PDB file of C-alpha atoms in Angstrom:
ATOM      1  CA  MET B   1      23.620  -6.589  36.497  1.00  0.00           C
ATOM      2  CA  SER B   2      21.401  -6.479  33.294  1.00  0.00           C
ATOM      3  CA  GLU B   3      22.012  -3.919  30.650  1.00  0.00           C
ATOM      4  CA  GLU B   4      19.005  -2.233  29.339  1.00  0.00           C
ATOM      5  CA  ASN B   5      18.760  -2.365  25.471  1.00  0.00           C
ATOM      6  CA  PRO B   6      17.784   1.200  24.402  1.00  0.00           C
ATOM      7  CA  ILE B   7      14.643   1.401  22.282  1.00  0.00           C
ATOM      8  CA  ILE B   8      15.410   2.691  18.916  1.00  0.00           C
ATOM      9  CA  LYS B   9      12.791   5.090  17.771  1.00  0.00           C
ATOM     10  CA  PRO B  10      12.137   5.752  14.057  1.00  0.00           C
ATOM     11  CA  ILE B  11      12.768   9.177  12.775  1.00  0.00           C
ATOM     12  CA  ILE B  12      11.328  10.923   9.479  1.00  0.00           C
ATOM     13  CA  LYS B  13      13.477  13.618   8.089  1.00  0.00           C
ATOM     14  CA  ILE B  14      12.186  16.016   5.503  1.00  0.00           C
ATOM     15  CA  LYS B  15      14.284  18.415   3.338  1.00  0.00           C
ATOM     16  CA  SER B  16      12.744  20.341   0.484  1.00  0.00           C
ATOM     17  CA  ASP B  17      14.097  22.615  -2.185  1.00  0.00           C
ATOM     18  CA  PRO B  18      12.301  24.112  -5.242  1.00  0.00           C
ATOM     19  CA  GLU B  19      13.131  21.122  -7.229  1.00  0.00           C
ATOM     20  CA  ILE B  20      13.332  17.952  -4.884  1.00  0.00           C
ATOM     21  CA  ILE B  21      11.671  16.913  -1.616  1.00  0.00           C
ATOM     22  CA  ARG B  22      13.745  14.283  -0.008  1.00  0.00           C
ATOM     23  CA  ILE B  23      12.230  12.132   2.713  1.00  0.00           C
ATOM     24  CA  VAL B  24      14.435   9.968   4.819  1.00  0.00           C
ATOM     25  CA  GLY B  25      13.190   7.237   7.046  1.00  0.00           C
ATOM     26  CA  LYS B  26      15.690   6.280   9.811  1.00  0.00           C
ATOM     27  CA  LYS B  27      15.748   3.619  12.511  1.00  0.00           C
ATOM     28  CA  GLY B  28      19.192   2.860  14.067  1.00  0.00           C
ATOM     29  CA  GLY B  29      21.607   2.143  11.285  1.00  0.00           C
ATOM     30  CA  ASP B  30      18.855   1.442   8.738  1.00  0.00           C
ATOM     31  CA  VAL B  31      18.141   4.536   6.280  1.00  0.00           C
ATOM     32  CA  SER B  32      15.566   4.783   3.453  1.00  0.00           C
ATOM     33  CA  LEU B  33      16.012   7.782   0.871  1.00  0.00           C
ATOM     34  CA  GLN B  34      12.902   8.691  -1.176  1.00  0.00           C
ATOM     35  CA  ASP B  35      12.874  11.761  -3.405  1.00  0.00           C
ATOM     36  CA  ILE B  36       9.861  13.541  -5.092  1.00  0.00           C
ATOM     37  CA  ASN B  37      10.997  15.454  -8.226  1.00  0.00           C
ATOM     38  CA  LEU B  38       8.829  18.333  -8.167  1.00  0.00           C
ATOM     39  CA  GLN B  39       9.626  19.554 -11.656  1.00  0.00           C
ATOM     40  CA  PHE B  40       8.932  16.189 -13.165  1.00  0.00           C
ATOM     41  CA  LEU B  41       5.796  15.619 -10.967  1.00  0.00           C
ATOM     42  CA  MET B  42       4.096  18.900 -11.884  1.00  0.00           C
ATOM     43  CA  ALA B  43       4.912  18.656 -15.620  1.00  0.00           C
ATOM     44  CA  THR B  44       3.418  15.181 -15.711  1.00  0.00           C
ATOM     45  CA  LEU B  45       0.248  16.301 -13.751  1.00  0.00           C
ATOM     46  CA  TRP B  46      -0.094  19.343 -16.007  1.00  0.00           C
ATOM     47  CA  TRP B  47       0.227  17.216 -19.178  1.00  0.00           C
ATOM     48  CA  GLU B  48      -2.236  14.725 -18.039  1.00  0.00           C
ATOM     49  CA  GLY B  49      -4.837  17.315 -16.586  1.00  0.00           C
ATOM     50  CA  THR B  50      -4.753  15.586 -13.302  1.00  0.00           C
ATOM     51  CA  PRO B  51      -5.555  17.579 -10.190  1.00  0.00           C
ATOM     52  CA  GLN B  52      -2.194  18.684  -8.988  1.00  0.00           C
ATOM     53  CA  LEU B  53      -2.430  19.531  -5.376  1.00  0.00           C
ATOM     54  CA  GLU B  54      -4.520  16.524  -4.542  1.00  0.00           C
ATOM     55  CA  THR B  55      -2.194  14.230  -6.369  1.00  0.00           C
ATOM     56  CA  PHE B  56       0.891  15.772  -4.861  1.00  0.00           C
ATOM     57  CA  PHE B  57      -0.487  15.221  -1.296  1.00  0.00           C
ATOM     58  CA  ASN B  58      -1.232  11.523  -2.289  1.00  0.00           C
ATOM     59  CA  ILE B  59       2.260  11.044  -3.361  1.00  0.00           C
ATOM     60  CA  MET B  60       3.742  12.834  -0.544  1.00  0.00           C
ATOM     61  CA  GLU B  61       1.737  10.721   1.844  1.00  0.00           C
ATOM     62  CA  LEU B  62       2.715   7.396   0.093  1.00  0.00           C
ATOM     63  CA  THR B  63       6.287   8.407  -0.015  1.00  0.00           C
ATOM     64  CA  ILE B  64       6.457   9.142   3.597  1.00  0.00           C
ATOM     65  CA  LYS B  65       4.795   5.600   4.218  1.00  0.00           C
ATOM     66  CA  ARG B  66       7.504   3.965   1.873  1.00  0.00           C
ATOM     67  CA  ALA B  67      10.409   5.578   3.484  1.00  0.00           C
ATOM     68  CA  LEU B  68       9.176   4.585   6.816  1.00  0.00           C
ATOM     69  CA  GLN B  69       8.139   1.026   5.798  1.00  0.00           C
ATOM     70  CA  GLU B  70      11.696   0.105   4.694  1.00  0.00           C
ATOM     71  CA  VAL B  71      13.233   0.972   8.083  1.00  0.00           C
ATOM     72  CA  HIS B  72      10.277   0.351  10.476  1.00  0.00           C
ATOM     73  CA  PRO B  73       7.469  -2.200   9.064  1.00  0.00           C
ATOM     74  CA  HIS B  74       4.264  -1.082  10.134  1.00  0.00           C
ATOM     75  CA  ASP B  75       0.606  -1.595   9.141  1.00  0.00           C
ATOM     76  CA  LYS B  76      -1.140   1.583   9.658  1.00  0.00           C
ATOM     77  CA  LEU B  77       0.378   4.998   9.464  1.00  0.00           C
ATOM     78  CA  VAL B  78      -1.461   8.054  10.578  1.00  0.00           C
ATOM     79  CA  LEU B  79      -0.518  11.339   9.310  1.00  0.00           C
ATOM     80  CA  ASP B  80      -1.640  14.899  10.378  1.00  0.00           C
ATOM     81  CA  TYR B  81      -0.481  17.953   8.302  1.00  0.00           C
ATOM     82  CA  THR B  82      -1.705  21.416   7.708  1.00  0.00           C
ATOM     83  CA  TYR B  83      -1.288  23.296   4.453  1.00  0.00           C
ATOM     84  CA  THR B  84      -1.668  26.882   3.954  1.00  0.00           C
ATOM     85  CA  ALA B  85      -1.849  28.805   0.628  1.00  0.00           C
ATOM     86  CA  ASN B  86      -1.405  32.541   0.195  1.00  0.00           C
ATOM     87  CA  ASP B  87      -4.542  32.867  -1.837  1.00  0.00           C
ATOM     88  CA  THR B  88      -7.324  30.614  -3.135  1.00  0.00           C
ATOM     89  CA  LEU B  89      -5.882  27.338  -4.390  1.00  0.00           C
ATOM     90  CA  GLU B  90      -6.262  28.249  -8.028  1.00  0.00           C
ATOM     91  CA  ASP B  91      -4.447  31.523  -7.701  1.00  0.00           C
ATOM     92  CA  ALA B  92      -1.897  30.725  -4.910  1.00  0.00           C
ATOM     93  CA  SER B  93       1.976  31.156  -5.720  1.00  0.00           C
ATOM     94  CA  GLU B  94       2.955  29.461  -2.473  1.00  0.00           C
ATOM     95  CA  ILE B  95       1.599  26.616  -0.358  1.00  0.00           C
ATOM     96  CA  ALA B  96       3.331  25.595   2.977  1.00  0.00           C
ATOM     97  CA  VAL B  97       2.848  22.180   4.302  1.00  0.00           C
ATOM     98  CA  GLU B  98       3.438  21.595   7.884  1.00  0.00           C
ATOM     99  CA  ILE B  99       3.712  17.921   9.211  1.00  0.00           C
ATOM    100  CA  GLU B 100       2.176  17.978  12.608  1.00  0.00           C
ATOM    101  CA  ASN B 101       2.159  14.292  13.694  1.00  0.00           C
ATOM    102  CA  ILE B 102       3.348  10.936  12.190  1.00  0.00           C
ATOM    103  CA  GLU B 103       2.358   7.533  13.991  1.00  0.00           C
ATOM    104  CA  ALA B 104       3.127   3.883  12.803  1.00  0.00           C
ATOM    105  CA  ASP B 105       0.960   1.517  14.502  1.00  0.00           C
ATOM    106  CA  GLY B 106       0.271   3.873  17.327  1.00  0.00           C
ATOM    107  CA  GLU B 107       3.947   5.009  17.936  1.00  0.00           C
ATOM    108  CA  VAL B 108       4.753   8.605  17.454  1.00  0.00           C
ATOM    109  CA  LEU B 109       7.598   9.362  15.405  1.00  0.00           C
ATOM    110  CA  ASP B 110      10.166  12.035  15.579  1.00  0.00           C
ATOM    111  CA  VAL B 111       9.860  14.407  12.611  1.00  0.00           C
ATOM    112  CA  GLU B 112      12.688  16.709  11.525  1.00  0.00           C
ATOM    113  CA  GLY B 113      12.308  19.215   8.905  1.00  0.00           C
ATOM    114  CA  ASP B 114       8.506  19.210   9.016  1.00  0.00           C
ATOM    115  CA  ILE B 115       7.816  22.045   6.620  1.00  0.00           C
ATOM    116  CA  ILE B 116       7.585  21.707   2.956  1.00  0.00           C
ATOM    117  CA  ILE B 117       7.172  24.973   0.706  1.00  0.00           C
ATOM    118  CA  LEU B 118       5.773  24.690  -2.746  1.00  0.00           C
ATOM    119  CA  SER B 119       6.304  27.815  -4.691  1.00  0.00           C
ATOM    120  CA  GLY B 120       5.784  29.083  -8.146  1.00  0.00           C
ATOM    121  CA  ASN B 121       5.521  32.297 -10.183  1.00  0.00           C
ATOM    122  CA  ASP B 122       3.363  35.015  -8.802  1.00  0.00           C
ATOM    123  CA  ASP B 123       1.412  36.431 -11.659  1.00  0.00           C
ATOM    124  CA  ARG B 124      -1.438  37.863  -9.658  1.00  0.00           C
ATOM    125  CA  GLY B 125      -2.149  41.622 -10.266  1.00  0.00           C
ATOM    126  CA  PHE B 126      -1.360  44.160  -7.662  1.00  0.00           C
ATOM    127  CA  PHE B 127      -4.899  44.378  -6.343  1.00  0.00           C
ATOM    128  CA  LYS B 128      -5.244  40.531  -5.970  1.00  0.00           C
ATOM    129  CA  LYS B 129      -1.893  40.394  -4.050  1.00  0.00           C
ATOM    130  CA  MET B 130      -3.110  43.346  -1.730  1.00  0.00           C
ATOM    131  CA  THR B 131      -6.473  41.587  -0.927  1.00  0.00           C
ATOM    132  CA  SER B 132      -5.225  37.917  -0.736  1.00  0.00           C
ATOM    133  CA  PHE B 133      -5.148  37.846   2.894  1.00  0.00           C
ATOM    134  CA  ARG B 134      -8.989  37.565   2.646  1.00  0.00           C
ATOM    135  CA  ARG B 135      -8.759  34.448   0.556  1.00  0.00           C
ATOM    136  CA  LYS B 136      -6.012  32.577   2.167  1.00  0.00           C
ATOM    137  CA  VAL B 137      -6.698  28.861   2.562  1.00  0.00           C
ATOM    138  CA  LYS B 138      -5.665  26.782   5.619  1.00  0.00           C
ATOM    139  CA  GLU B 139      -6.811  23.213   5.947  1.00  0.00           C
ATOM    140  CA  ASN B 140      -5.949  20.614   8.310  1.00  0.00           C
ATOM    141  CA  VAL B 141      -5.490  16.977   7.034  1.00  0.00           C
ATOM    142  CA  HIS B 142      -5.748  13.810   8.859  1.00  0.00           C
ATOM    143  CA  ARG B 143      -4.897  10.601   6.892  1.00  0.00           C
ATOM    144  CA  GLU B 144      -4.695   6.882   7.783  1.00  0.00           C
ATOM    145  CA  ILE B 145      -2.775   4.912   5.295  1.00  0.00           C
TER     146      ILE B 145
END
Protein backbone atom coordinates (compact mmCIF):
# COMPACT_ATOMS: atom_id res chain seq x y z
CA MET A 1 0.00 0.00 0.00
CA SER A 2 1.18 3.45 -0.82
CA GLU A 3 0.39 6.39 1.36
CA GLU A 4 -0.58 9.59 -0.32
CA ASN A 5 1.19 12.70 0.81
CA PRO A 6 -1.36 15.44 1.27
CA ILE A 7 -0.66 18.55 -0.75
CA ILE A 8 -0.17 21.41 1.64
CA LYS A 9 -1.82 24.54 0.32
CA PRO A 10 -0.48 27.99 1.24
CA ILE A 11 -2.75 30.32 3.19
CA ILE A 12 -2.78 34.09 3.58
CA LYS A 13 -4.37 35.47 6.76
CA ILE A 14 -5.11 39.16 7.13
CA LYS A 15 -5.98 40.84 10.40
CA SER A 16 -6.46 44.57 10.66
CA ASP A 17 -7.13 47.03 13.41
CA PRO A 18 -6.90 50.85 13.41
CA GLU A 19 -3.12 50.78 13.99
CA ILE A 20 -1.66 47.67 12.35
CA ILE A 21 -2.44 45.35 9.48
CA ARG A 22 -0.89 41.94 10.04
CA ILE A 23 -0.41 39.71 7.01
CA VAL A 24 0.47 36.11 7.72
CA GLY A 25 1.73 33.66 5.11
CA LYS A 26 1.42 30.05 6.16
CA LYS A 27 2.24 26.74 4.52
CA GLY A 28 2.53 23.62 6.61
CA GLY A 29 4.71 24.51 9.59
CA ASP A 30 6.26 27.56 7.92
CA VAL A 31 4.89 30.95 8.97
CA SER A 32 5.76 34.49 7.89
CA LEU A 33 4.45 37.49 9.85
CA GLN A 34 4.46 40.88 8.13
CA ASP A 35 3.05 44.05 9.70
CA ILE A 36 2.03 47.37 8.19
CA ASN A 37 2.05 50.10 10.85
CA LEU A 38 -0.71 52.40 9.60
CA GLN A 39 -0.02 55.38 11.86
CA PHE A 40 3.66 55.46 10.92
CA LEU A 41 2.90 54.87 7.24
CA MET A 42 0.23 57.59 6.98
CA ALA A 43 2.35 60.09 8.92
CA THR A 44 5.29 59.44 6.58
CA LEU A 45 3.13 59.74 3.47
CA TRP A 46 1.59 62.98 4.74
CA TRP A 47 5.02 64.41 5.60
CA GLU A 48 6.46 63.54 2.20
CA GLY A 49 3.35 64.61 0.28
CA THR A 50 3.12 61.21 -1.40
CA PRO A 51 -0.22 59.98 -2.83
CA GLN A 52 -1.55 58.16 0.21
CA LEU A 53 -4.03 55.64 -1.17
CA GLU A 54 -1.94 54.58 -4.16
CA THR A 55 1.15 54.17 -1.98
CA PHE A 56 -0.81 52.22 0.64
CA PHE A 57 -2.07 49.78 -2.01
CA ASN A 58 1.47 49.29 -3.36
CA ILE A 59 2.78 48.57 0.14
CA MET A 60 -0.13 46.21 0.88
CA GLU A 61 0.45 44.28 -2.36
CA LEU A 62 4.20 43.97 -1.79
CA THR A 63 3.69 42.92 1.83
CA ILE A 64 1.30 40.15 0.77
CA LYS A 65 3.86 39.00 -1.81
CA ARG A 66 6.67 39.06 0.77
CA ALA A 67 4.66 37.10 3.35
CA LEU A 68 3.82 34.46 0.77
CA GLN A 69 7.30 34.39 -0.79
CA GLU A 70 8.87 33.44 2.55
CA VAL A 71 6.74 30.29 2.91
CA HIS A 72 5.85 29.50 -0.72
CA PRO A 73 8.45 30.74 -3.23
CA HIS A 74 6.82 31.85 -6.46
CA ASP A 75 7.50 34.02 -9.48
CA LYS A 76 4.15 35.62 -10.25
CA LEU A 77 1.52 36.76 -7.79
CA VAL A 78 -1.96 37.67 -9.05
CA LEU A 79 -3.99 39.77 -6.66
CA ASP A 80 -7.61 40.84 -7.18
CA TYR A 81 -9.29 43.15 -4.72
CA THR A 82 -12.02 45.75 -4.52
CA TYR A 83 -11.91 48.95 -2.52
CA THR A 84 -14.98 50.92 -1.55
CA ALA A 85 -14.96 54.45 -0.13
CA ASN A 86 -17.89 56.08 1.67
CA ASP A 87 -17.43 59.29 -0.37
CA THR A 88 -15.06 60.64 -3.01
CA LEU A 89 -11.50 59.53 -2.27
CA GLU A 90 -10.56 63.05 -1.16
CA ASP A 91 -13.45 63.26 1.35
CA ALA A 92 -13.79 59.61 2.41
CA SER A 93 -13.54 58.80 6.09
CA GLU A 94 -13.67 55.04 5.55
CA ILE A 95 -12.24 52.78 2.86
CA ALA A 96 -12.87 49.04 2.84
CA VAL A 97 -10.51 46.76 0.92
CA GLU A 98 -11.82 43.28 0.12
CA ILE A 99 -9.34 40.70 -1.13
CA GLU A 100 -11.16 38.58 -3.71
CA ASN A 101 -8.45 36.35 -5.14
CA ILE A 102 -4.78 35.57 -4.65
CA GLU A 103 -2.87 33.26 -6.98
CA ALA A 104 0.80 32.29 -6.85
CA ASP A 105 2.07 30.90 -10.16
CA GLY A 106 -1.50 29.93 -11.08
CA GLU A 107 -2.30 28.23 -7.74
CA VAL A 108 -5.32 29.75 -5.99
CA LEU A 109 -4.64 30.42 -2.30
CA ASP A 110 -6.95 30.30 0.68
CA VAL A 111 -7.48 33.75 2.16
CA GLU A 112 -8.72 34.24 5.71
CA GLY A 113 -9.75 37.65 7.00
CA ASP A 114 -10.09 39.17 3.56
CA ILE A 115 -11.37 42.64 4.52
CA ILE A 116 -9.23 45.59 5.60
CA ILE A 117 -10.97 48.71 6.93
CA LEU A 118 -9.14 52.02 6.84
CA SER A 119 -10.96 54.66 8.84
CA GLY A 120 -10.24 58.18 9.95
CA ASN A 121 -11.95 61.22 11.35
CA ASP A 122 -15.15 62.15 9.57
CA ASP A 123 -15.08 65.94 9.34
CA ARG A 124 -17.61 66.21 6.53
CA GLY A 125 -20.55 68.46 7.19
CA PHE A 126 -24.12 67.22 7.69
CA PHE A 127 -25.16 67.83 4.07
CA LYS A 128 -22.06 66.10 2.67
CA LYS A 129 -22.69 63.06 4.87
CA MET A 130 -26.33 62.86 3.80
CA THR A 131 -25.51 63.03 0.09
CA SER A 132 -22.34 60.92 0.09
CA PHE A 133 -24.15 57.83 -1.22
CA ARG A 134 -24.09 59.55 -4.63
CA ARG A 135 -20.33 59.96 -4.56
CA LYS A 136 -19.28 56.56 -3.19
CA VAL A 137 -16.32 55.04 -4.97
CA LYS A 138 -16.01 51.34 -5.75
CA GLU A 139 -13.03 50.15 -7.75
CA ASN A 140 -11.87 46.69 -8.80
CA VAL A 141 -8.11 46.18 -8.94
CA HIS A 142 -6.21 43.40 -10.73
CA ARG A 143 -2.46 43.27 -10.10
CA GLU A 144 0.26 40.94 -11.31
CA ILE A 145 3.43 41.23 -9.28
